Tab-separated table of C-alpha atoms in Angstrom:
chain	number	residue	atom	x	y	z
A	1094	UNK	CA	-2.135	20.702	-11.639
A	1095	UNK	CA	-1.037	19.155	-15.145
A	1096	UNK	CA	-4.375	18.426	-16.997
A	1097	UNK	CA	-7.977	19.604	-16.735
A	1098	UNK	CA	-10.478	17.073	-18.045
A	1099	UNK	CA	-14.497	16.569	-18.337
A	1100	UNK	CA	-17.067	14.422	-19.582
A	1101	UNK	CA	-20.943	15.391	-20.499
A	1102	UNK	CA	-23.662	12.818	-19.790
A	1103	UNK	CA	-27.335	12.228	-20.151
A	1104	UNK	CA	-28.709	13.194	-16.939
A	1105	UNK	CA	-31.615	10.809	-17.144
A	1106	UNK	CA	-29.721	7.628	-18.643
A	1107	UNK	CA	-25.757	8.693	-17.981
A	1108	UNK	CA	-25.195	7.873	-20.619
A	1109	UNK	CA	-21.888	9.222	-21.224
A	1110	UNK	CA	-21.988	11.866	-24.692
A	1111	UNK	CA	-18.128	13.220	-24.911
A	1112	UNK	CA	-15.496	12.974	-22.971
A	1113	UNK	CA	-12.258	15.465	-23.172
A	1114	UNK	CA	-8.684	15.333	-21.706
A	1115	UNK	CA	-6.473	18.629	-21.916
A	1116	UNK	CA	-2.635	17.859	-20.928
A	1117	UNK	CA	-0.467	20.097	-19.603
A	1118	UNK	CA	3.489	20.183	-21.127
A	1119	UNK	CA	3.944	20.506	-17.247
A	1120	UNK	CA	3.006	20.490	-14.092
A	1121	UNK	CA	1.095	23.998	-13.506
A	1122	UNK	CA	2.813	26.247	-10.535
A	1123	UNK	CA	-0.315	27.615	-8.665
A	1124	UNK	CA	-3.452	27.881	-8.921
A	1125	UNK	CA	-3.468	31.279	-9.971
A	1126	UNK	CA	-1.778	29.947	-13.307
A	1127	UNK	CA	-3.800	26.832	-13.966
A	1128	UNK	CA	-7.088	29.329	-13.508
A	1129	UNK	CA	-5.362	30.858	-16.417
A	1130	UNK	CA	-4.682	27.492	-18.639
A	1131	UNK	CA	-8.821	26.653	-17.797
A	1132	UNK	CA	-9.421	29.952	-18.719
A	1133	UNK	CA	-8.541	29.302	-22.613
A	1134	UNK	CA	-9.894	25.916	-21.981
A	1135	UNK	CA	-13.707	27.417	-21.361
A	1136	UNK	CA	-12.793	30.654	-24.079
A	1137	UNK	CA	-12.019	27.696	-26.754
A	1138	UNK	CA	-14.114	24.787	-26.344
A	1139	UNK	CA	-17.704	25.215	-27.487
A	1140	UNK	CA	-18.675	21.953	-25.456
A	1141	UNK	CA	-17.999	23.689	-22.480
A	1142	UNK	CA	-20.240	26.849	-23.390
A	1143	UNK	CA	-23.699	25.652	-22.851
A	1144	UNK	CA	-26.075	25.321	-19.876
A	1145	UNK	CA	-26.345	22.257	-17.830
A	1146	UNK	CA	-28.651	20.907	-15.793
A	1147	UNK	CA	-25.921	20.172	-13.386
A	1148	UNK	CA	-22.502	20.282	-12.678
A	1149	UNK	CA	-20.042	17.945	-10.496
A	1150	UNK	CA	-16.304	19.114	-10.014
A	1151	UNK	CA	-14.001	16.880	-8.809
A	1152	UNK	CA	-10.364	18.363	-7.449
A	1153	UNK	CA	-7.362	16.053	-7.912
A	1154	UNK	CA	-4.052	17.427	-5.348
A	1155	UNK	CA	-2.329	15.847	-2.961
A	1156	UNK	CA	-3.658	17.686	-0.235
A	1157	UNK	CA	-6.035	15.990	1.685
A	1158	UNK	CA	-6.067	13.212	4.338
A	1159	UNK	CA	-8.632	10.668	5.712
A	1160	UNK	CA	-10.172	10.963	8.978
A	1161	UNK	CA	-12.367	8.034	10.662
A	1162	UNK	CA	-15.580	9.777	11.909
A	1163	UNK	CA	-14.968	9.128	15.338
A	1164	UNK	CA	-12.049	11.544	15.585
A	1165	UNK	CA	-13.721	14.074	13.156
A	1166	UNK	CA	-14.341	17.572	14.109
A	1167	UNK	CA	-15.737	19.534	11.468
A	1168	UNK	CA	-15.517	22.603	12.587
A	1169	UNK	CA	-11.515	21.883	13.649
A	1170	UNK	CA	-10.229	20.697	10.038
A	1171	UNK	CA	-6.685	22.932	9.701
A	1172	UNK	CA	-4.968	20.294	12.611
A	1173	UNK	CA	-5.712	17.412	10.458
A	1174	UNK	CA	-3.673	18.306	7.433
A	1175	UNK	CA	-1.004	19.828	9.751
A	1176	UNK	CA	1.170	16.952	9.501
A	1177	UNK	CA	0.923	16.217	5.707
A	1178	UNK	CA	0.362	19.414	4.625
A	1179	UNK	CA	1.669	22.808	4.241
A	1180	UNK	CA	-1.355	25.214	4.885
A	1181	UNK	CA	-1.717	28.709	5.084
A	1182	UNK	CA	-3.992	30.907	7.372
A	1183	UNK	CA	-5.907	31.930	4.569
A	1184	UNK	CA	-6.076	28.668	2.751
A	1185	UNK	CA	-9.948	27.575	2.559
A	1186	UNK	CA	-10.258	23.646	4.123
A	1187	UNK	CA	-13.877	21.836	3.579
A	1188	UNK	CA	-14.497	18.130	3.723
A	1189	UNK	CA	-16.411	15.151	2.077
A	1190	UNK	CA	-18.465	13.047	3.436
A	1191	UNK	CA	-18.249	9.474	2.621
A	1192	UNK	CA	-21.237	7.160	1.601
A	1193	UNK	CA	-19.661	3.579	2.721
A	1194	UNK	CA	-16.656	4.304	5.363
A	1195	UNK	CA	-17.786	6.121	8.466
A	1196	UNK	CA	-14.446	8.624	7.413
A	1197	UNK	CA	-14.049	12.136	6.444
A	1198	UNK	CA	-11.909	13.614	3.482
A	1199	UNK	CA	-10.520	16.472	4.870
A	1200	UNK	CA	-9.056	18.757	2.080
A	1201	UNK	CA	-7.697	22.059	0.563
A	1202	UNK	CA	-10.222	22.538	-2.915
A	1203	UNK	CA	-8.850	25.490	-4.998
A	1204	UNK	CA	-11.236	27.569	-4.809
A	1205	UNK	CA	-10.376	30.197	-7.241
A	1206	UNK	CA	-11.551	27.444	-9.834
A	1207	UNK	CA	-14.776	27.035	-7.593
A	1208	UNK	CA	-15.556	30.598	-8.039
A	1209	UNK	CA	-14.599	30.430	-11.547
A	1210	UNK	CA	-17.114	27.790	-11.991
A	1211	UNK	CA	-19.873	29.095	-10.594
A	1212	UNK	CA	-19.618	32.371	-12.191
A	1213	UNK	CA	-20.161	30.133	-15.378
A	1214	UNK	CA	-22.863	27.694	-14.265
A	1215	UNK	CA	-24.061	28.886	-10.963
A	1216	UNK	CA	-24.374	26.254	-7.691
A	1217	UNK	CA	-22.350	23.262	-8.163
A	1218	UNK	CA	-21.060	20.096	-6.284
A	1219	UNK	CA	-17.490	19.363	-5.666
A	1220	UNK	CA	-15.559	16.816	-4.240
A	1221	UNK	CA	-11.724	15.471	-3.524
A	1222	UNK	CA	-10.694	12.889	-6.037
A	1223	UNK	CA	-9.930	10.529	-3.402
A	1224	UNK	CA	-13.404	10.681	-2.421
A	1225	UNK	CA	-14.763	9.277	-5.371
A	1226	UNK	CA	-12.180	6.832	-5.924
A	1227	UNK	CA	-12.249	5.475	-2.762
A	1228	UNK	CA	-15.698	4.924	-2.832
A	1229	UNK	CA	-16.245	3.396	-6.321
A	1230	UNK	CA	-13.295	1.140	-5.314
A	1231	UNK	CA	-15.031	-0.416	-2.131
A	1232	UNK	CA	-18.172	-0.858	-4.087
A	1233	UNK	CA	-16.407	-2.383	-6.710
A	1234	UNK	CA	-14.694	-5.140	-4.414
A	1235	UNK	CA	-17.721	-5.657	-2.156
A	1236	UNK	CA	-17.906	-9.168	-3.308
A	1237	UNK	CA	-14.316	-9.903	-3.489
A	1238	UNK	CA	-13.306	-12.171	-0.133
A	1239	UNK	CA	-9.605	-11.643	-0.890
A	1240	UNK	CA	-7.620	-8.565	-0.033
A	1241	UNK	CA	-7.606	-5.909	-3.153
A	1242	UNK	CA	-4.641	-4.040	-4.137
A	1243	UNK	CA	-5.627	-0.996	-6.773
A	1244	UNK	CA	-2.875	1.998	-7.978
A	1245	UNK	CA	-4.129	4.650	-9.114
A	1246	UNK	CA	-1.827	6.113	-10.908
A	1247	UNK	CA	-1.497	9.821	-11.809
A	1248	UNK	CA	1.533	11.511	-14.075
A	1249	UNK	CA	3.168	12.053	-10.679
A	1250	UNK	CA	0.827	10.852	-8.107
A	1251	UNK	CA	0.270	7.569	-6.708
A	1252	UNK	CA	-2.955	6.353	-4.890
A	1253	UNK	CA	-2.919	3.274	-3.054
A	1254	UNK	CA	-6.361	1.374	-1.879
A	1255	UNK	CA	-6.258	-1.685	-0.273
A	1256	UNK	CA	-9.874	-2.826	0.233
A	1257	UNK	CA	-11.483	-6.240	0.935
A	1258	UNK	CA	-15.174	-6.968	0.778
A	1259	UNK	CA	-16.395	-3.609	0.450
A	1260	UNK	CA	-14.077	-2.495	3.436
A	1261	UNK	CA	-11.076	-0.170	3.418
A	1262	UNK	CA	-8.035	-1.672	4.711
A	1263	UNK	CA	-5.669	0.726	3.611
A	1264	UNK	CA	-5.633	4.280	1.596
A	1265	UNK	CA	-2.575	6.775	0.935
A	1266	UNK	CA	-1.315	8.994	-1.257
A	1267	UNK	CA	2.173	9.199	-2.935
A	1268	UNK	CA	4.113	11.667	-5.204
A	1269	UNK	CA	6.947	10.216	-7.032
A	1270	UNK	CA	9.830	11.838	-9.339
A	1271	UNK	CA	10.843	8.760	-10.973
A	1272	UNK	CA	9.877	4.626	-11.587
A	1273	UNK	CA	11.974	3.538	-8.220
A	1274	UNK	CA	9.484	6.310	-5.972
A	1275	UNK	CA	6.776	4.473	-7.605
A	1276	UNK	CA	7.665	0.758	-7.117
A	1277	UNK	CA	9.290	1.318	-3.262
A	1278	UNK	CA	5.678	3.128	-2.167
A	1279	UNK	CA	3.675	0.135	-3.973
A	1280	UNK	CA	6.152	-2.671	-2.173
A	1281	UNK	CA	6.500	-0.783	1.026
A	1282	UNK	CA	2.764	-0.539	1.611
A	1283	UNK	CA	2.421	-4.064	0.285
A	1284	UNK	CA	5.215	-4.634	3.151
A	1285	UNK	CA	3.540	-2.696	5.658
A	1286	UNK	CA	-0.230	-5.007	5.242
A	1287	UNK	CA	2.372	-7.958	5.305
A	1288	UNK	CA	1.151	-8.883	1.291
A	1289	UNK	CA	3.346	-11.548	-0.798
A	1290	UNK	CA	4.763	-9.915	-3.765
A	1291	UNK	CA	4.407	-12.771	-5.288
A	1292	UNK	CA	0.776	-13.493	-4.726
A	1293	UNK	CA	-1.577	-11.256	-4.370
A	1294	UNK	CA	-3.306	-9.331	-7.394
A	1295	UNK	CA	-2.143	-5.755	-7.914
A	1296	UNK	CA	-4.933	-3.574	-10.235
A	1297	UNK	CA	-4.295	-0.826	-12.041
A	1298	UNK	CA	-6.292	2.091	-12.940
A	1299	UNK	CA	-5.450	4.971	-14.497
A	1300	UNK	CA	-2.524	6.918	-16.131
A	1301	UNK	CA	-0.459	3.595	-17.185
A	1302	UNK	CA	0.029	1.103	-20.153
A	1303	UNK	CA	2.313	-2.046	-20.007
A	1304	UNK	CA	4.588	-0.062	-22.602
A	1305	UNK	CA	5.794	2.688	-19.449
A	1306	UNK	CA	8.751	2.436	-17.662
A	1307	UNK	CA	6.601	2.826	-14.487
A	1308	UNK	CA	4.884	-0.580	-15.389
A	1309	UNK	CA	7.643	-2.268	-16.201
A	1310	UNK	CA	9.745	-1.800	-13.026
A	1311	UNK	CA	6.556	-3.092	-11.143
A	1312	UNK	CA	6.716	-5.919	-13.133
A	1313	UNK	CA	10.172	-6.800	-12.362
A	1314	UNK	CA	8.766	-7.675	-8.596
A	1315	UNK	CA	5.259	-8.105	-8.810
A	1316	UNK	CA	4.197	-10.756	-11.581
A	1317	UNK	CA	0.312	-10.717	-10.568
A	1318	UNK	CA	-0.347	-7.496	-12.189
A	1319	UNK	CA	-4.279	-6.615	-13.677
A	1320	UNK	CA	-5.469	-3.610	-15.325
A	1321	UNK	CA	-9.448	-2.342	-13.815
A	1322	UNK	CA	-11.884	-3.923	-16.377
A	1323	UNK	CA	-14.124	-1.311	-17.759
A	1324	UNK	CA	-17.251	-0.586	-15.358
A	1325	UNK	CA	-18.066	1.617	-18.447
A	1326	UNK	CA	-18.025	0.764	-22.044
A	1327	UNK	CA	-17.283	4.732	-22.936
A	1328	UNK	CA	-13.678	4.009	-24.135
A	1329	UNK	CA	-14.252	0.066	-25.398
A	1330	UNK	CA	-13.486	1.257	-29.098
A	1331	UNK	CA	-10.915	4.570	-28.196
A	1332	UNK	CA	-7.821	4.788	-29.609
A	1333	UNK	CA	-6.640	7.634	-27.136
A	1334	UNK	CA	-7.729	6.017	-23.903
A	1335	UNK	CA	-7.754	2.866	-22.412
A	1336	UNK	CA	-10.633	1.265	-20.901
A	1337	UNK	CA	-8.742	1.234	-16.945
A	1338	UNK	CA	-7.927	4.929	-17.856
A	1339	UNK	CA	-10.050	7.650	-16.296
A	1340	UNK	CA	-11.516	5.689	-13.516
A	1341	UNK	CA	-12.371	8.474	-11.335
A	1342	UNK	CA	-14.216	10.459	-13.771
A	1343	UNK	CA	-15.692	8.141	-16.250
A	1344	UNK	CA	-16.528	4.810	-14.160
């Protein structure tokens, strides 16, 4: 709810052609309002007003949770965000399908920008953000034998994977107000998996640069810190973006 971003790639080599970030001065309402701010986004950008030969969305909220398959219901999905999340009757829940856990994402899209989509490039595919992080993440440790500690840091959302040879040890979702929510939900997971502090490797991806106040309370506890190396070159030579930044979308 505080940005709206997208890339354009070769569909033959994906090779990746452009890649745009709009910023919000603040975190958007509803989702009647940031239809609005993606409104002037299509009405201004002449990158965005041209046919495709397709088109993936990808919805980044807080409100979605992981189910293993073997308690999965699909056509039962309100109870599972019951406890984590405040639905409504009319609220519109769907799920993802994961290609390397036998798990569910179970999830709220908003569809308003769905509809708003298609009305502008006809049938699309869609998925939750933690989706696709989760699992580029596993396929990007399947080789690692030693547990795997990535952020995935947000302007006010945390994601936490812990993932060891391709499997998924651990996976939740944080929102935090200030540096200390960010640093007790890192060291209170790491407490939880019984992880050193001051051993294992903690990866970052994302929203963060060793010059933020969000890095540098993390620091003050956990010394083993990496940032993601690029999977893709896009950003090697950017002066807006760092190569760990933009994971989900770009990687």
């Amino acid at each position: 709810m505080d940005g709206f971003s997208f890339c354009i790639s070769n569909s033959e080599t994906k090779e990746i052609l452009l890649f745009t970030e709009y910023t919000f001065s603040s975190s958007i309402a509803s989702p009647e309002l940031l239809l609005d701010k993606i409104i002037r986004v299509f009405d201004t950008d002449k990158d965005l007003q041209q046919d495709f030969t397709s088109v993936f969305a990808i919805h980044q909220n807080n409100l979605a949770t992981l189910v293993p398959n073997k308690l999965f219901d699909r056509n039962n999905l309100a109870p599972y965000l019951k406890y984590d999340v405040k639905t409504l009757k009319t609220d519109f829940i769907t799920y993802d399908l994961h290609t390397i856990i036998t798990a569910n994402t179970v999830y709220i899209p908003y569809v308003n920008i769905n509809n708003y989509l298609f009305q502008n490039f006809g049938e699309f595919e869609y998925k939750h953000h933690s989706t696709v992080l989760i699992d580029k993440l596993l396929n990007y440790s399947e080789n690692d034998s030693e547990e795997q500690f990535f952020a995935h840091v947000s302007p006010s959302h945390l994601d936490i994977v812990v993932c060891k040879e391709g499997k998924l040890l651990f996976y939740n979702s944080f929102s935090y107000n200030t540096k200390e929510d960010f640093i007790y939900y890192i060291l209170f997971t790491a407490e939880q998996l019984q992880m050193d502090p001051n051993s294992f490797q903690l990866t970052f991806i994302g929203d963060i640069e060793k010059e933020s106040d969000i890095y540098s309370i993390t620091y003050t506890y956990i010394r083993n810190i990496h940032f993601m190396n690029p999977i893709n070159s896009f950003f090697t030579d950017s002066e807006d973006f760092s190569n760990h930044s933009n994971f989900i979308l770009i990687a």
